[in-house]
Short mmCIF file of C-alpha atoms in Angstrom, two decimals:
data_model
loop_
_atom_site.label_atom_id
_atom_site.label_comp_id
_atom_site.label_asym_id
_atom_site.label_seq_id
_atom_site.Cartn_x
_atom_site.Cartn_y
_atom_site.Cartn_z
CA MET A 1 128.38 99.10 87.91
CA ARG A 2 126.53 101.70 89.83
CA VAL A 3 122.65 102.50 89.56
CA TYR A 4 120.97 104.72 90.42
CA LEU A 5 117.28 104.15 92.43
CA GLU A 6 114.57 107.23 91.81
CA GLN A 7 112.13 105.99 94.80
CA LYS A 8 115.23 105.92 97.53
CA ASN A 9 117.26 108.63 95.85
CA SER A 10 120.13 106.82 96.18
CA TYR A 11 123.13 104.70 94.78
CA VAL A 12 123.95 101.21 94.71
CA ASN A 13 126.21 98.79 93.35
CA ALA A 14 125.81 95.66 91.05
CA LYS A 15 126.82 93.77 88.61
CA ALA A 16 124.40 92.33 85.56
CA SER A 17 124.62 91.57 82.15
CA THR A 18 121.17 92.62 81.31
CA GLY A 19 118.25 94.97 82.32
CA LYS A 20 116.38 92.19 83.24
CA ASP A 21 119.63 90.60 85.39
CA LEU A 22 119.38 93.69 87.34
CA LEU A 23 116.00 93.90 88.11
CA GLU A 24 115.78 90.75 89.37
CA GLN A 25 119.08 91.40 91.70
CA LEU A 26 117.77 94.61 93.06
CA GLY A 27 113.73 92.80 93.69
CA PHE A 28 112.07 95.24 91.30
CA CYS A 29 108.87 93.74 89.35
CA SER A 30 109.58 94.80 85.82
CA GLU A 31 106.15 96.38 85.43
CA ASP A 32 106.80 98.66 88.61
CA VAL A 33 109.62 100.64 87.02
CA ILE A 34 111.72 101.55 83.75
CA LEU A 35 115.28 101.49 83.32
CA THR A 36 117.20 104.36 81.34
CA CYS A 37 120.88 104.04 80.24
CA ASN A 38 122.72 106.73 79.95
CA GLY A 39 119.91 108.93 79.47
CA LYS A 40 117.80 106.84 77.18
CA ILE A 41 115.04 104.67 78.06
CA ILE A 42 116.15 100.65 77.60
CA LEU A 43 114.16 97.35 77.49
CA PRO A 44 114.95 94.72 80.36
CA GLU A 45 116.01 92.87 77.40
CA ALA A 46 119.13 95.10 76.79
CA LYS A 47 122.93 94.70 77.89
CA LEU A 48 124.49 96.64 79.89
CA LYS A 49 128.54 97.42 80.13
CA GLU A 50 129.90 98.02 83.56
CA SER A 51 130.75 101.66 82.32
CA ASP A 52 127.01 102.36 81.96
CA ASP A 53 124.96 105.03 83.81
CA VAL A 54 122.06 103.05 84.79
CA ARG A 55 119.05 104.27 86.46
CA VAL A 56 115.80 102.36 87.97
CA LEU A 57 112.63 104.98 87.71
CA SER A 58 109.81 104.70 89.48
CA VAL A 59 106.15 104.30 87.30
CA ILE A 60 104.53 105.02 90.57
CA SER A 61 104.09 108.65 91.22
CA GLY A 62 101.68 111.33 92.27
CA GLY A 63 98.79 110.16 94.88
CA MET B 1 116.07 94.84 70.68
CA ARG B 2 114.23 96.84 67.25
CA CYS B 3 111.43 98.38 66.85
CA HIS B 4 109.38 96.50 64.80
CA LYS B 5 108.14 99.10 62.16
CA CYS B 6 111.71 100.80 62.11
CA LYS B 7 114.57 98.94 63.06
CA ASN B 8 115.76 101.93 65.35
CA THR B 9 116.36 100.96 69.04
CA ALA B 10 112.96 99.59 71.10
CA VAL B 11 112.18 101.80 74.45
CA ALA B 12 109.14 100.24 75.40
CA LYS B 13 106.39 97.69 74.20
CA SER B 14 102.81 97.92 72.99
CA THR B 15 100.00 96.18 74.18
CA GLU B 16 100.59 93.52 71.95
CA GLN B 17 104.14 92.94 73.28
CA LYS B 18 105.73 94.49 69.81
CA PRO B 19 108.68 96.87 70.43
CA LEU B 20 108.76 100.13 69.52
CA CYS B 21 111.39 102.45 68.87
CA GLU B 22 111.08 106.33 70.38
CA ARG B 23 109.45 108.01 67.44
CA HIS B 24 106.47 104.90 66.94
CA PHE B 25 106.11 104.96 70.83
CA LEU B 26 104.95 108.43 71.13
CA SER B 27 102.86 108.09 67.84
CA TYR B 28 101.74 105.02 69.42
CA PHE B 29 100.49 106.61 72.37
CA GLU B 30 98.77 109.56 71.08
CA GLY B 31 97.17 107.24 68.97
CA LYS B 32 95.50 105.37 72.16
CA VAL B 33 94.86 108.40 73.72
CA LYS B 34 92.85 110.04 70.62
CA LYS B 35 91.15 106.54 70.22
CA THR B 36 89.66 106.64 73.31
CA ILE B 37 88.59 110.12 72.77
CA SER B 38 86.82 109.49 69.81
CA GLN B 39 85.26 105.79 70.30
CA PHE B 40 83.80 106.99 73.69
CA LYS B 41 83.22 110.64 72.38
CA LEU B 42 84.70 111.86 75.29
CA LEU B 43 85.28 115.60 74.17
CA LYS B 44 84.28 118.05 71.29
CA LYS B 45 86.55 121.08 70.54
CA ASN B 46 83.96 123.97 71.10
CA GLU B 47 83.69 122.66 74.81
CA ARG B 48 84.82 124.49 77.82
CA ILE B 49 87.54 121.77 79.27
CA ALA B 50 88.49 121.76 82.79
CA VAL B 51 91.92 119.56 83.46
CA ALA B 52 92.08 118.11 87.01
CA CYS B 53 95.91 118.54 87.69
CA SER B 54 97.88 117.42 90.50
CA GLY B 55 101.32 118.48 88.41
CA GLY B 56 101.84 114.97 88.15
CA LYS B 57 102.55 113.06 84.84
CA ASP B 58 99.55 111.49 84.70
CA SER B 59 97.70 115.02 84.73
CA VAL B 60 100.39 117.07 82.56
CA THR B 61 100.17 114.43 80.18
CA VAL B 62 96.63 114.71 79.45
CA LEU B 63 96.63 118.38 79.60
CA VAL B 64 99.26 119.12 77.06
CA LEU B 65 98.04 116.48 74.71
CA LEU B 66 94.88 118.27 74.79
CA HIS B 67 95.96 121.83 74.22
CA GLN B 68 98.49 120.35 71.50
CA TRP B 69 95.19 118.88 69.61
CA GLY B 70 93.42 122.35 69.87
CA TYR B 71 90.62 121.39 72.98
CA LYS B 72 90.25 124.46 75.13
CA VAL B 73 91.73 123.36 78.49
CA THR B 74 91.98 125.35 81.92
CA ALA B 75 94.24 123.63 84.12
CA LEU B 76 92.60 122.95 87.82
CA LEU B 77 94.63 122.58 90.82
CA ILE B 78 93.49 121.68 94.05
CA ASP B 79 96.10 122.76 96.64
CA GLU B 80 95.62 120.27 99.75
CA GLY B 81 98.63 122.07 101.81
CA ILE B 82 100.67 119.07 101.44
CA LYS B 83 104.49 120.50 102.71
CA ASN B 84 106.88 119.04 100.16
CA TYR B 85 104.86 116.97 97.91
CA ARG B 86 102.03 119.82 96.83
CA ASP B 87 104.10 123.02 96.66
CA ARG B 88 106.83 121.35 94.62
CA THR B 89 103.77 119.84 91.91
CA LYS B 90 102.12 123.17 91.94
CA GLU B 91 105.60 124.93 90.80
CA GLU B 92 106.09 122.70 87.93
CA LEU B 93 102.45 122.83 87.03
CA GLU B 94 102.72 126.91 87.14
CA ARG B 95 105.87 126.56 84.98
CA ILE B 96 104.40 123.93 82.41
CA CYS B 97 101.14 126.30 82.12
CA LYS B 98 103.04 129.40 81.45
CA THR B 99 105.64 128.34 78.92
CA ASN B 100 102.63 126.49 76.77
CA ALA B 101 100.07 129.85 77.69
CA ILE B 102 97.13 127.75 79.86
CA PRO B 103 94.86 129.28 81.95
CA LEU B 104 95.56 127.72 85.70
CA ARG B 105 93.12 127.82 88.44
CA VAL B 106 94.30 127.15 92.02
CA VAL B 107 91.89 126.34 94.81
CA SER B 108 92.82 125.43 98.18
CA TYR B 109 91.88 123.86 101.18
CA LYS B 110 92.97 126.42 103.53
CA GLU B 111 90.69 128.93 101.35
CA LYS B 112 88.04 126.74 101.01
CA PHE B 113 87.76 124.70 104.01
CA GLY B 114 90.12 126.81 106.54
CA SER B 115 92.69 124.51 107.08
CA SER B 116 95.06 122.73 105.20
CA LEU B 117 95.61 119.00 105.06
CA ASP B 118 98.01 118.88 106.62
CA GLY B 119 97.01 121.04 109.38
CA ILE B 120 93.99 118.46 109.95
CA LEU B 121 96.69 116.12 110.06
CA ALA B 122 98.38 117.44 112.81
CA LYS B 123 95.33 118.00 115.46
CA ARG B 124 93.64 114.71 114.51
CA LYS B 125 96.21 111.68 114.48
CA ASP B 126 93.39 109.66 114.30
CA ILE B 127 92.42 110.43 110.59
CA ARG B 128 93.64 108.61 107.71
CA ALA B 129 94.88 111.17 105.04
CA CYS B 130 93.63 109.81 101.98
CA THR B 131 89.94 109.31 103.69
CA VAL B 132 89.33 113.53 104.19
CA CYS B 133 91.71 114.23 101.13
CA GLY B 134 89.31 112.20 98.86
CA VAL B 135 86.28 113.81 99.99
CA PHE B 136 87.23 117.28 100.10
CA ARG B 137 89.08 117.13 96.80
CA ARG B 138 85.87 115.89 94.95
CA THR B 139 83.84 118.65 96.85
CA LEU B 140 86.08 121.39 95.48
CA LEU B 141 86.78 119.88 91.83
CA HIS B 142 82.77 119.63 91.52
CA ARG B 143 82.51 123.12 92.85
CA SER B 144 85.24 124.40 90.66
CA SER B 145 84.45 122.98 87.62
CA LYS B 146 80.76 123.68 87.32
CA HIS B 147 81.13 126.78 84.86
CA PHE B 148 82.94 124.41 82.43
CA ASP B 149 81.37 121.58 79.81
CA VAL B 150 83.40 118.77 80.64
CA LEU B 151 86.11 117.86 83.49
CA VAL B 152 89.00 115.83 82.29
CA THR B 153 90.83 113.58 85.15
CA GLY B 154 94.45 112.31 84.26
CA HIS B 155 93.20 108.34 85.29
CA ASN B 156 94.85 105.97 83.75
CA LEU B 157 94.33 101.89 82.95
CA ASP B 158 96.23 101.37 86.40
CA ASP B 159 94.31 103.75 88.79
CA GLU B 160 91.05 102.02 87.23
CA ALA B 161 91.68 98.27 87.51
CA GLN B 162 93.06 99.07 91.27
CA ALA B 163 89.61 100.61 91.52
CA ALA B 164 87.63 98.17 90.12
CA LEU B 165 89.46 95.51 91.91
CA MET B 166 88.95 97.29 95.04
CA ASN B 167 85.53 98.22 94.74
CA LEU B 168 84.53 94.46 94.31
CA PHE B 169 87.10 93.30 96.94
CA LYS B 170 84.89 95.19 99.11
CA GLY B 171 81.87 94.55 97.57
CA GLN B 172 80.81 98.20 96.52
CA THR B 173 78.57 97.51 93.88
CA SER B 174 77.32 100.61 93.63
CA LEU B 175 80.67 102.16 92.83
CA LEU B 176 81.18 99.39 90.01
CA GLU B 177 78.35 100.70 87.52
CA ARG B 178 80.14 104.62 88.15
CA MET B 179 83.39 103.41 86.24
CA GLY B 180 84.45 103.87 82.83
CA PRO B 181 86.01 106.12 80.53
CA ARG B 182 82.85 109.11 80.55
CA SER B 183 80.41 109.33 83.81
CA SER B 184 77.20 111.57 82.95
CA GLY B 185 76.55 114.74 84.48
CA GLU B 186 73.69 113.61 86.37
CA HIS B 187 72.45 115.13 89.65
CA GLY B 188 74.54 118.85 89.03
CA PHE B 189 77.85 117.38 88.54
CA THR B 190 79.90 117.97 85.45
CA SER B 191 80.33 115.05 83.50
CA ARG B 192 83.92 113.69 83.89
CA VAL B 193 86.00 112.14 81.22
CA LYS B 194 89.17 109.76 81.45
CA PRO B 195 91.07 110.33 78.36
CA LEU B 196 94.10 107.90 79.60
CA TYR B 197 91.82 104.90 80.19
CA PHE B 198 93.42 102.58 78.14
CA CYS B 199 96.68 103.44 78.47
CA THR B 200 99.06 101.95 81.40
CA GLU B 201 100.77 103.98 84.40
CA LYS B 202 104.38 102.61 82.60
CA GLU B 203 103.09 103.78 79.32
CA VAL B 204 102.82 107.11 80.67
CA ARG B 205 105.69 107.75 82.19
CA THR B 206 107.44 106.35 79.32
CA TYR B 207 105.42 109.19 77.48
CA SER B 208 106.36 111.72 79.75
CA PHE B 209 110.27 110.77 80.51
CA LEU B 210 110.49 111.14 76.42
CA ARG B 211 108.40 114.36 76.09
CA ARG B 212 111.10 115.50 78.45
CA PHE B 213 108.10 117.34 80.65
CA PRO B 214 110.02 118.95 83.13
CA LEU B 215 108.65 117.16 86.33
CA SER B 216 110.16 115.83 89.21
CA TYR B 217 107.79 112.59 89.56
CA VAL B 218 107.82 112.52 93.55
CA GLU B 219 105.29 110.60 95.28
CA CYS B 220 102.79 111.99 97.69
CA PRO B 221 104.17 111.48 101.00
CA ASN B 222 100.79 109.72 102.65
CA ALA B 223 99.96 107.23 99.92
CA SER B 224 102.92 104.80 101.00
CA GLY B 225 100.69 103.03 103.28
CA ALA B 226 97.25 102.83 101.22
CA LEU B 227 95.83 99.45 100.66
CA ARG B 228 96.12 101.02 96.60
CA MET B 229 99.83 100.53 96.61
CA GLU B 230 99.17 96.86 97.58
CA PHE B 231 96.65 96.21 94.99
CA SER B 232 98.86 98.06 92.24
CA HIS B 233 101.86 95.99 93.35
CA ALA B 234 99.48 92.62 93.10
CA LEU B 235 98.36 93.82 89.73
CA ASN B 236 102.09 94.61 88.00
CA GLN B 237 102.91 91.21 89.21
CA LEU B 238 100.25 89.41 87.35
CA GLU B 239 100.99 92.21 84.39
CA SER B 240 104.97 90.92 84.65
CA LEU B 241 103.72 87.48 84.33
CA GLN B 242 101.21 87.31 81.75
CA PRO B 243 101.23 90.92 79.66
CA GLY B 244 98.06 92.27 78.94
CA SER B 245 96.09 90.91 81.86
CA LYS B 246 95.43 94.94 83.34
CA LEU B 247 93.55 95.71 80.05
CA HIS B 248 92.15 92.09 79.76
CA PHE B 249 90.59 92.82 83.19
CA LEU B 250 89.38 96.46 82.61
CA ARG B 251 87.84 95.17 79.13
CA ASN B 252 85.74 92.38 80.92
CA PHE B 253 85.11 94.27 84.05
CA LEU B 254 83.49 96.93 81.95
CA LYS B 255 81.71 94.34 79.71
CA ASN B 256 80.26 92.75 82.62
CA THR B 257 79.48 95.65 85.28
CA LYS B 258 76.34 96.45 82.34
CA LYS B 259 75.12 93.30 83.50
CA LEU B 260 74.88 94.00 87.30
CA HIS B 261 72.20 94.73 89.29
CA THR B 262 73.22 97.49 91.58
CA ILE B 263 71.44 99.27 94.06
CA THR B 264 71.84 102.69 93.29
CA THR B 265 70.95 105.42 95.95
CA ALA B 266 68.78 108.18 95.50
CA VAL B 267 70.47 111.48 95.46
CA ARG B 268 69.57 114.44 97.28
CA HIS B 269 71.08 118.07 98.39
CA CYS B 270 73.33 118.82 101.49
CA ALA B 271 71.72 120.84 103.86
CA ILE B 272 74.44 123.22 104.90
CA CYS B 273 76.04 123.54 101.15
CA GLY B 274 73.42 122.47 98.87
CA ASP B 275 76.15 120.09 97.06
CA PRO B 276 74.41 116.78 95.44
CA SER B 277 74.57 114.03 98.74
CA SER B 278 73.41 110.61 99.15
CA GLY B 279 72.94 111.70 103.23
CA ALA B 280 71.19 114.58 104.62
CA THR B 281 74.51 116.43 105.00
CA CYS B 282 77.02 115.69 102.52
CA LYS B 283 80.71 114.05 103.53
CA SER B 284 82.58 117.12 103.00
CA CYS B 285 80.28 119.52 105.57
CA GLN B 286 80.66 116.50 107.87
CA PHE B 287 84.16 116.71 107.62
CA GLN B 288 84.58 120.26 107.96
CA GLN B 289 82.95 120.80 110.96
CA GLN B 290 84.35 117.23 112.74
CA LEU B 291 87.45 118.33 111.91
CA VAL B 292 88.05 121.88 111.09
CA ASN B 293 85.60 124.20 112.88
CA ALA B 294 85.71 121.51 116.05
#
C-alpha cells in the first residue's frame, strides 16, 4: 500500500496487516504519530487492506 | 476495537487505556479541560482573557473551546517573522478568528524590536533561534497582556513533562517551583494559566483533527535541532512502553516540587524598559542592544 508521511510530505510503499505493523516497519513510535485510514483516525490495532488510503500524521507541530 | 461506552469503532484511548469512539473522545477531552479549569480555579467567566496563539493546534484548540464555553477571549499572536511558518499559521489563525468572531491582536518583533527573527538570524549565525525567540516572545506576551486579567497558553502535558525533565536535567531548581497549571500574577506579571495541562499532545492533535480545524500543522523550522525534541522522543518511547508514564511523572513532579527548597531570585525592574527583571537590565533589552541595535 501507498502510505503518506505528513512530516516528510512524501509517500512510501509498505506492506502491513495492521497499523501497529506499519508503524514498526516505518520506524515510528506510536506516541509520536496518529494514523488515519480512508480519512478516519484508527488505533494501531486496526486491520489494514492493500487498497486503504493510509496517512501517518505527526503529533508534534508548532514550536 | 470498539468504544467501551457505545461499541462504535474506537479512534483513541483514554489515559486509563479505555477505547473511545469519535463522539466519546471529544466529550472525554473537553471534560478533561473543564475539570482542569475548575480544579485549579484557572478562569472566571467575567475576566478579560488573552489567549497566546501561534495558530498551531494547541492554542487554536484552547481558544475555540474557551470561546465556545462563553469566556471573553482575545487571541494574541506574536509574529516573530519566520518565513514560510509564522506567515502561514498567522493566516490560518486570522481565518479561524474571523469565522468564530474572536478578536485578534497581532504584535510583531519587527514593530516592537526593529527586526524580525529571520533578520536577526541572517546577521548573527552564532545565535540559536530558540534562545532569542524565547526571551522576545515572553517580553511581548508580558507587555501585550498587561490590560488583561489572565493570559492563557496552549501548553499541553507533553510540553510540561519535557520542561520539568529539562529543568531537572540542567539543575534549574528556581524554574521548577514556577511550574503548574497556574502561575500567579506577582511582580507585575499577568497570571498565566494552562487549561490543556493534563492533555497529551497526541490527544490535542486527535481533538483538532476530529474538530476539523483548518490548520496545516507545520513545525517551526528552527525547532528541529532543539534539545527539547530529544526529550520529547525519549518521553514518548517511555509512554509507548508504559502508557500513562508522562501523566504519572508530571503529577508526582508537581506534588514533590512543593517540598523543594529553592533559591528565589529577587525581582527588580529593568533600567531600560522597566519590566520585571532578575538583573539590572532584562534579557530582552540586552538582546535588543546586542543583536538588533548593534
